[in-house]
Amino acid sequence: MEAEETKIIGKHHWSIVLITFFLVFALLLTFIIDVEKSFAADETQSVQITNYIDINKFGAVGDGKTDDTKAFLQAVQQKGILRLESGKTYLISSTIKVDLTNIKGIQANNAKILLNADFPAFYIKGNKTKGGAEPPSNLGLEQEFSAVIEGLHVFSANHQGTALVLDGTFGVIISKSHFYNLKKGIEIINRNRNVIITENHLWDMAEYAIHYNNASLHQSIISNNHISYAKVALFFENGDVHNVQINSNDIEIGYSINNNTQSAIQVVCDKLNTQFSQAQIVGNTIEDHFLAKGGIVNFYSKVFETPTKNSDQPPYVGMIELVGNELSGSSKALVLENINDLSVNGNNFKLIKEVFIAIYTAAEGTNISGNIFSGKVEKNYGGKVLKVEGAKAGNASALRYFNFNNNTSYNLSDNPISIKRRDGVKADFQVSDLNISNNTFASLSRTKDSLNLNGYMVDINVPYINGVSINSNIITGGSINENGLRLSANTYSNIIIKDNIIKGLIARKGSNPIIYNLPKSDGKSILVKDNIPIK
């Protein structure tokens, strides 16, 4: 009896095992089918998103002689990614408007676009017309995000036209493209966000390689490009521009078709309610050929006496870092006018004829440290390291919260530092909270055409001085400089000058050099001590 029950139980057990196995198998089969359907759906969606629009199917010839404008105008009415054929040259005679609602990018495959007149080749139009960069303000623009323009060549025969105009775009990426022999390379207008320009060649422009033209643009990256020969390589003109990264580019200016080279990087805010801020210019090589009229890097913010309306804001250019760049071969390297919140750190300035850093009108919150300024004795390519000329700026003119520390300068052919009121300006100019310390300044006489510099190697000569520290600098005249260090003002307060070394000055006309021309210690707010004179 027990044996029969055991047999029945065994049979029942195996039945349960078989039923369980088939159930698991059925569930697994269902899962596999669902996954395959999911992959199929994703693949279908991907095909839909990456639908390619072949320009040749619309009748484009691409021989550089036939006008292919009509084919492009028809193609951009489709939906997908516009694709050109490698090795073709497409001649167009009017602007191709690319609506990012339909066109998700241009895959050019190194095909060329030839312009026969002065117009933009592609007008890239998005729907970013309001709001900022934060996610809630970009709802509805997801389908336009990260449109890629890649491998596109645009040129003309007569330095006319513009390769790309961006208007209302959100997340456009321009890469591996080549724009040349044009008036402009890339122009950005109106409101845009999250623009990346990387790994492109932009060269031989009659005006601007990249022009932010009165644009409102936050989050922009310009990196790893080669940019050369233009009136201005990067021009930020008015607008509302923030969060800009200019990194690891090779920028070489000097030659321009109209002999009108201004600057490599130029920022101009000369209208009310315009701003340029939160910019990092890092790790670029920037070279001039002694032709840039405005300096290699030029930042300008106009001073308005009073706003026209209570709601108007004066222009602001500031919160900028220049770090680890190489700037060389120009009359002026860095030209600043009415600039705030600026750091210039760890850069290498080489072969600058007139002045390495020039500051005009006023400046507030400036830190210049750890830079190398070097000239070339035989060529007189080692001008003034720092030149400050104050002028009327609103209700007051001042150089405030200014640090010039731990810099090295040598082979100079001019007196290193001059801080004064601009000639012909009657407005008061105040220097306050200024620190010049731990720097090395070295002039050097030339073997053939030796210079004889009068004045002072370090000269601060302004109406008002309050809170100035000049400490632990080594100043070498090199037998071309007449005088050493001067601090002169109508009113002094809170001054410390100590532990400086001055040597190598030259006597002229039977007179002795003035090594130190400084106020006397008063035991209260002026301390002058332990400065070493060496003739």
XYZ file of C-alpha atoms in Angstrom:
535
model
C 0.000 0.000 0.000
C 2.742 2.421 0.939
C 4.661 1.540 -2.225
C 1.636 2.357 -4.413
C 1.163 5.716 -2.639
C 4.827 6.510 -3.201
C 4.449 5.776 -6.933
C 1.372 8.033 -7.147
C 3.159 10.855 -5.334
C 6.198 10.495 -7.642
C 4.033 10.709 -10.728
C 2.283 13.767 -9.311
C 5.647 15.413 -8.554
C 6.859 14.945 -12.106
C 3.619 16.395 -13.429
C 4.158 19.532 -11.354
C 7.751 19.839 -12.609
C 6.646 19.497 -16.249
C 3.845 22.038 -15.844
C 6.241 24.488 -14.138
C 8.793 24.048 -16.911
C 6.256 24.788 -19.651
C 5.001 27.851 -17.765
C 8.537 29.235 -17.386
C 9.258 28.458 -21.026
C 6.076 30.246 -22.111
C 6.946 33.320 -20.002
C 10.483 33.384 -21.384
C 9.213 33.096 -24.955
C 6.760 35.930 -24.364
C 9.603 38.092 -22.922
C 11.825 37.413 -25.948
C 9.007 38.327 -28.355
C 8.341 41.576 -26.446
C 12.037 42.489 -26.495
C 12.254 41.854 -30.239
C 9.187 44.016 -30.787
C 10.778 46.728 -28.664
C 14.011 46.595 -30.647
C 12.036 46.658 -33.867
C 10.093 49.699 -32.670
C 13.307 51.455 -31.632
C 14.866 50.624 -34.989
C 11.828 51.966 -36.822
C 11.913 55.126 -34.723
C 15.649 55.501 -35.370
C 15.093 55.123 -39.098
C 12.415 57.783 -38.942
C 14.620 60.166 -36.970
C 17.690 59.638 -39.150
C 15.933 59.707 -42.499
C 18.483 61.004 -45.002
C 17.566 63.504 -47.688
C 19.853 62.913 -50.679
C 20.378 66.248 -52.433
C 21.154 64.531 -55.746
C 17.661 63.021 -55.887
C 16.291 66.551 -56.258
C 18.316 67.229 -59.385
C 21.501 68.723 -57.912
C 24.456 68.365 -60.298
C 27.382 69.472 -58.126
C 29.767 70.404 -60.941
C 30.513 73.913 -59.623
C 28.925 75.474 -62.736
C 25.255 74.458 -62.702
C 23.030 76.443 -60.333
C 21.790 73.907 -57.765
C 19.744 76.368 -55.684
C 16.381 74.927 -56.739
C 17.395 71.412 -55.700
C 18.388 72.629 -52.228
C 15.188 74.624 -51.788
C 13.149 71.526 -52.571
C 15.245 69.209 -50.418
C 14.950 71.300 -47.239
C 11.151 71.029 -47.420
C 11.506 67.355 -46.493
C 12.080 65.892 -43.033
C 15.363 64.346 -41.947
C 19.090 64.999 -42.357
C 20.260 66.721 -45.513
C 23.052 64.674 -47.087
C 25.485 65.898 -49.764
C 27.795 63.839 -51.948
C 31.522 63.826 -51.280
C 33.613 65.369 -54.054
C 30.794 67.546 -55.396
C 30.807 71.355 -55.611
C 27.288 72.773 -55.458
C 26.856 76.296 -56.839
C 24.035 78.278 -55.230
C 22.745 81.758 -56.030
C 20.549 82.512 -52.991
C 20.210 81.604 -49.323
C 18.986 78.147 -48.342
C 16.749 78.493 -45.287
C 16.975 75.427 -43.068
C 13.999 75.079 -40.712
C 15.038 72.944 -37.765
C 11.446 71.829 -37.361
C 12.063 69.622 -40.414
C 15.808 69.426 -41.004
C 17.753 67.776 -38.171
C 21.228 68.477 -39.535
C 23.524 68.611 -42.541
C 25.837 65.708 -43.296
C 27.995 67.283 -45.988
C 30.675 64.582 -46.417
C 33.215 67.318 -47.294
C 31.166 68.475 -50.279
C 31.603 72.133 -51.213
C 29.142 74.986 -51.473
C 30.189 77.795 -53.851
C 28.582 81.230 -53.441
C 28.316 83.495 -56.470
C 27.173 86.655 -54.597
C 27.030 88.259 -51.156
C 24.439 86.274 -49.159
C 24.399 83.597 -46.433
C 24.720 80.069 -47.788
C 22.554 78.485 -45.055
C 20.190 80.333 -42.733
C 19.645 77.905 -39.855
C 16.298 78.839 -38.256
C 15.079 77.397 -34.998
C 12.171 78.247 -32.724
C 14.048 79.565 -29.700
C 12.447 83.005 -29.405
C 12.034 83.441 -25.656
C 13.187 82.172 -22.288
C 16.643 81.286 -21.072
C 18.775 78.174 -21.034
C 16.990 76.394 -18.181
C 15.008 73.245 -19.141
C 11.463 74.589 -18.500
C 12.024 77.436 -20.959
C 12.863 74.997 -23.766
C 9.819 72.745 -23.686
C 8.750 71.874 -27.198
C 12.230 72.288 -28.651
C 13.392 68.732 -27.966
C 13.167 67.737 -31.621
C 15.486 70.612 -32.574
C 18.121 69.866 -29.961
C 21.660 68.989 -31.130
C 21.231 69.466 -34.845
C 24.656 68.622 -36.316
C 26.297 70.394 -39.240
C 29.369 68.347 -40.167
C 31.928 68.204 -42.952
C 30.600 71.258 -44.790
C 32.830 73.370 -47.050
C 31.613 76.856 -48.007
C 33.625 79.328 -50.071
C 33.359 82.085 -52.657
C 35.632 83.467 -55.318
C 35.571 87.090 -54.108
C 35.435 87.119 -50.277
C 31.678 87.549 -50.268
C 28.821 85.904 -48.422
C 28.517 84.042 -45.117
C 28.703 80.298 -44.591
C 26.116 79.960 -41.780
C 23.665 82.215 -39.968
C 22.157 80.846 -36.735
C 18.839 82.300 -35.585
C 16.735 80.875 -32.752
C 18.685 77.632 -32.495
C 18.915 75.310 -29.511
C 21.898 72.978 -29.242
C 23.387 73.325 -32.717
C 26.785 71.643 -33.208
C 29.063 72.803 -36.041
C 32.062 70.526 -36.544
C 34.735 69.381 -38.983
C 33.761 72.063 -41.488
C 35.793 74.399 -43.648
C 34.770 78.015 -44.373
C 37.074 80.242 -46.408
C 37.333 83.150 -48.886
C 34.148 84.666 -47.459
C 33.008 87.893 -45.825
C 32.002 85.986 -42.677
C 32.221 82.404 -41.545
C 29.516 81.982 -38.885
C 27.086 84.705 -37.811
C 24.827 84.300 -34.759
C 21.808 86.582 -34.407
C 18.790 86.960 -32.115
C 18.232 84.339 -29.370
C 20.197 81.072 -29.378
C 21.261 78.592 -26.709
C 23.830 75.808 -26.291
C 25.911 76.371 -29.439
C 29.072 74.293 -29.965
C 31.635 75.196 -32.650
C 34.469 72.669 -32.715
C 37.205 71.237 -34.944
C 36.648 73.592 -37.873
C 38.869 75.587 -40.216
C 37.847 79.214 -40.690
C 40.280 81.322 -42.671
C 40.699 84.258 -45.052
C 37.616 86.280 -44.094
C 37.121 89.863 -45.259
C 35.375 90.634 -41.943
C 34.721 88.117 -39.136
C 35.345 84.410 -38.774
C 32.705 84.089 -36.014
C 30.372 87.009 -35.313
C 28.008 87.152 -32.341
C 25.934 89.952 -33.830
C 23.730 91.563 -31.148
C 22.817 88.039 -30.081
C 21.341 86.721 -26.860
C 23.310 83.553 -26.262
C 24.045 81.555 -23.123
C 26.153 78.395 -23.099
C 28.524 78.534 -26.047
C 31.716 76.537 -26.683
C 34.350 77.427 -29.283
C 37.082 74.795 -29.122
C 39.829 73.103 -31.127
C 39.389 75.269 -34.215
C 41.955 76.750 -36.546
C 41.006 80.384 -37.257
C 43.204 82.704 -39.290
C 43.344 85.821 -41.455
C 40.346 88.022 -40.791
C 39.498 91.548 -39.703
C 38.463 89.977 -36.381
C 38.600 86.254 -35.683
C 35.991 86.189 -32.870
C 33.783 89.275 -32.633
C 31.219 89.638 -29.829
C 29.201 92.737 -30.702
C 26.744 93.942 -28.066
C 23.945 91.512 -27.255
C 23.579 89.466 -24.071
C 26.295 86.799 -24.069
C 27.201 84.612 -21.095
C 28.856 81.269 -20.304
C 31.361 81.225 -23.158
C 34.236 78.744 -23.416
C 37.014 79.645 -25.897
C 39.456 76.787 -25.475
C 42.375 75.133 -27.295
C 42.079 77.076 -30.546
C 44.878 78.134 -32.872
C 44.101 81.733 -33.855
C 46.440 83.491 -36.243
C 45.567 86.925 -37.548
C 47.516 89.711 -39.235
C 46.802 89.387 -42.919
C 43.364 90.481 -44.128
C 42.167 91.037 -47.663
C 41.392 94.729 -46.994
C 44.394 95.344 -44.721
C 42.028 96.193 -41.864
C 42.951 93.682 -39.155
C 41.613 94.759 -35.750
C 41.941 91.940 -33.213
C 41.918 88.205 -32.739
C 39.219 88.370 -30.053
C 37.147 91.536 -29.752
C 34.275 92.296 -27.378
C 32.293 95.515 -27.814
C 29.422 96.584 -25.571
C 28.600 100.164 -26.519
C 24.816 100.069 -26.081
C 22.728 100.179 -22.937
C 21.501 96.823 -21.599
C 24.312 94.831 -23.268
C 26.575 92.340 -21.498
C 29.438 89.927 -22.037
C 30.324 87.833 -19.008
C 31.277 84.456 -17.559
C 33.838 83.739 -20.270
C 36.848 81.448 -20.050
C 39.609 81.912 -22.640
C 41.945 79.038 -21.914
C 44.854 77.309 -23.632
C 44.778 79.086 -26.997
C 47.690 80.079 -29.211
C 46.970 83.566 -30.533
C 49.407 85.168 -32.937
C 49.451 88.457 -34.832
C 51.895 89.620 -37.500
C 52.225 93.155 -36.083
C 49.166 94.293 -38.074
C 46.281 94.210 -35.566
C 45.252 97.810 -34.901
C 43.209 97.115 -31.771
C 45.467 94.637 -30.000
C 45.378 90.844 -30.030
C 42.553 90.742 -27.450
C 40.348 93.820 -27.060
C 37.515 94.259 -24.513
C 35.534 97.500 -24.631
C 32.614 98.643 -22.500
C 31.285 102.127 -23.158
C 30.736 104.540 -20.297
C 27.355 106.292 -20.169
C 27.092 109.298 -17.868
C 23.482 108.510 -16.939
C 21.092 105.912 -18.382
C 18.336 107.293 -20.581
C 15.690 105.497 -18.509
C 15.618 104.221 -14.945
C 15.237 100.659 -16.223
C 18.291 100.869 -18.493
C 21.491 99.215 -17.388
C 24.988 100.352 -18.411
C 27.054 97.929 -20.491
C 28.978 95.305 -18.549
C 32.019 93.342 -19.666
C 33.513 91.164 -16.956
C 33.778 87.870 -15.106
C 36.419 86.770 -17.610
C 39.397 84.464 -17.187
C 42.385 84.387 -19.567
C 44.449 81.402 -18.492
C 47.341 79.542 -20.102
C 47.260 81.291 -23.474
C 50.154 82.237 -25.727
C 49.874 85.741 -27.250
C 52.621 87.014 -29.526
C 53.768 89.356 -32.277
C 51.760 92.571 -32.039
C 51.859 96.239 -31.069
C 49.472 95.553 -28.176
C 48.524 92.240 -26.620
C 45.608 92.902 -24.253
C 43.571 96.124 -24.462
C 40.878 96.746 -21.833
C 38.512 99.669 -21.403
C 36.129 99.928 -18.458
C 36.346 96.211 -17.625
C 35.443 94.481 -14.349
C 36.162 91.159 -12.635
C 39.030 89.972 -14.795
C 41.699 87.310 -14.193
C 44.821 87.093 -16.367
C 46.837 84.147 -15.089
C 49.595 81.890 -16.369
C 49.790 83.327 -19.886
C 52.886 83.729 -22.052
C 53.190 87.122 -23.796
C 55.974 87.359 -26.381
C 57.272 90.029 -28.788
C 54.934 92.953 -28.116
C 56.258 96.274 -29.442
C 54.218 98.908 -27.585
C 52.384 97.562 -24.533
C 51.596 94.081 -23.251
C 48.516 95.052 -21.177
C 46.758 98.407 -21.602
C 43.882 99.490 -19.333
C 41.860 102.616 -20.150
C 39.151 104.632 -18.380
C 38.647 102.423 -15.309
C 38.888 98.885 -13.975
C 37.593 97.101 -10.911
C 38.473 93.644 -9.644
C 41.528 92.685 -11.726
C 44.029 89.934 -10.954
C 47.127 89.653 -13.163
C 49.466 86.970 -11.862
C 51.922 84.292 -12.885
C 52.428 85.555 -16.447
C 55.596 85.814 -18.535
C 56.221 88.983 -20.574
C 59.252 88.761 -22.847
C 60.680 90.793 -25.684
C 63.501 90.523 -28.166
C 66.355 92.913 -27.679
C 67.559 93.158 -31.286
C 64.111 94.050 -32.601
C 62.840 96.395 -29.855
C 59.973 93.935 -29.326
C 59.497 94.306 -25.601
C 57.307 97.270 -24.790
C 55.656 98.461 -21.606
C 54.302 95.634 -19.483
C 51.372 97.523 -17.922
C 49.928 100.848 -19.017
C 46.933 102.317 -17.164
C 45.330 105.607 -18.210
C 42.344 106.676 -16.151
C 39.619 108.890 -17.560
C 36.156 109.988 -16.601
C 33.902 106.980 -16.098
C 30.388 107.942 -15.029
C 30.637 109.756 -11.736
C 34.153 108.593 -10.911
C 37.282 107.147 -12.441
C 39.231 104.563 -10.510
C 41.567 101.605 -10.577
C 40.308 99.488 -7.673
C 40.896 96.015 -6.258
C 43.880 95.449 -8.518
C 46.562 92.777 -8.068
C 49.704 92.497 -10.185
C 51.726 89.702 -8.596
C 54.309 87.016 -9.331
C 54.881 88.011 -12.949
C 58.158 87.738 -14.841
C 59.181 90.244 -17.508
C 62.497 90.550 -19.331
C 64.176 91.897 -22.468
C 62.023 95.015 -22.183
C 62.750 98.127 -24.209
C 60.392 100.428 -22.287
C 59.683 101.350 -18.685
C 57.605 98.420 -17.376
C 54.690 100.069 -15.494
C 52.877 103.383 -15.889
C 49.656 104.265 -14.025
C 48.384 107.788 -14.571
C 45.445 109.979 -15.549
C 44.899 110.173 -19.284
C 46.429 113.255 -20.864
C 43.957 116.109 -21.285
C 41.394 114.619 -18.866
C 40.528 116.854 -15.913
C 38.426 114.345 -13.999
C 39.899 112.897 -10.836
C 41.458 109.459 -11.007
C 41.748 107.369 -7.854
C 43.945 104.345 -7.284
C 42.902 102.227 -4.333
C 43.330 98.692 -3.027
C 46.242 98.009 -5.347
C 48.948 95.399 -4.789
C 52.129 95.067 -6.884
C 54.357 92.412 -5.379
C 56.873 89.642 -6.102
C 57.427 90.642 -9.727
C 60.608 90.718 -11.788
C 61.102 93.545 -14.301
C 64.249 93.519 -16.435
C 65.172 95.889 -19.253
C 68.160 95.177 -21.449
C 70.286 97.466 -23.604
C 70.648 96.578 -27.246
C 73.992 96.124 -28.924
C 73.356 98.383 -31.946
C 70.638 100.929 -31.214
C 70.724 101.377 -27.462
C 67.746 103.128 -25.877
C 67.915 105.751 -23.167
C 64.632 105.834 -21.289
C 63.805 108.753 -19.044
C 60.964 108.688 -16.560
C 60.516 105.908 -14.003
C 60.536 102.162 -14.507
C 57.526 101.834 -12.192
C 55.528 105.059 -12.106
C 52.216 105.644 -10.294
C 51.333 109.314 -10.689
C 47.660 110.068 -9.978
C 45.624 112.560 -7.916
C 44.475 110.142 -5.173
C 46.092 107.034 -3.726
C 44.497 104.973 -0.982
C 45.469 101.451 0.049
C 48.527 100.598 -2.042
C 51.118 97.909 -1.362
C 54.314 97.632 -3.453
C 56.481 94.865 -2.044
C 59.330 92.508 -2.863
C 59.827 93.411 -6.535
C 63.137 93.129 -8.384
C 63.560 95.952 -10.908
C 66.585 95.937 -13.226
C 67.310 98.895 -15.470
C 69.720 97.215 -17.834
C 71.625 100.507 -18.300
C 68.872 102.048 -20.427
C 66.501 103.340 -17.721
C 67.113 106.585 -15.898
C 64.916 106.359 -12.777
C 63.455 103.637 -10.594
C 60.174 103.743 -8.631
C 57.870 106.706 -8.121
C 54.633 106.974 -6.148
C 53.138 110.438 -6.493
C 49.702 111.828 -5.566
C 47.965 114.867 -4.125
C 46.494 112.740 -1.352
C 47.989 109.585 0.219
C 46.615 107.126 2.723
C 47.317 103.541 3.740
C 50.566 102.969 1.854
C 53.140 100.178 2.269
C 56.305 100.131 0.137
C 59.037 97.776 1.287
C 61.603 95.128 0.398
C 62.039 96.203 -3.233
C 65.359 95.974 -5.117
C 66.243 98.403 -7.908
C 69.496 98.147 -9.848
C 71.163 98.956 -13.160
C 69.915 102.524 -13.709
C 71.931 104.847 -15.906
C 73.147 108.389 -15.095
C 72.506 110.958 -17.798
C 73.879 114.498 -18.337
C 75.948 114.338 -15.201
C 72.945 113.695 -12.952
C 72.405 110.738 -10.671
C 69.452 108.416 -11.170
C 66.488 108.815 -8.845
C 66.143 105.309 -7.555
C 63.158 105.892 -5.238
C 60.771 108.859 -5.329
C 58.349 107.966 -2.545
C 56.363 109.576 0.269
C 57.981 109.472 3.687
C 56.845 107.148 6.437
C 54.644 108.990 8.926
C 54.228 106.256 11.525
C 50.475 106.184 10.891
C 49.214 105.316 7.426
C 52.415 105.401 5.340
C 55.146 102.786 5.735
C 58.246 102.906 3.536
C 61.219 100.762 4.555
C 63.874 98.208 3.606
C 64.008 99.127 -0.086
C 67.463 98.410 -1.519
C 69.100 100.751 -4.051
C 71.896 99.336 -6.238
C 73.496 101.633 -8.802
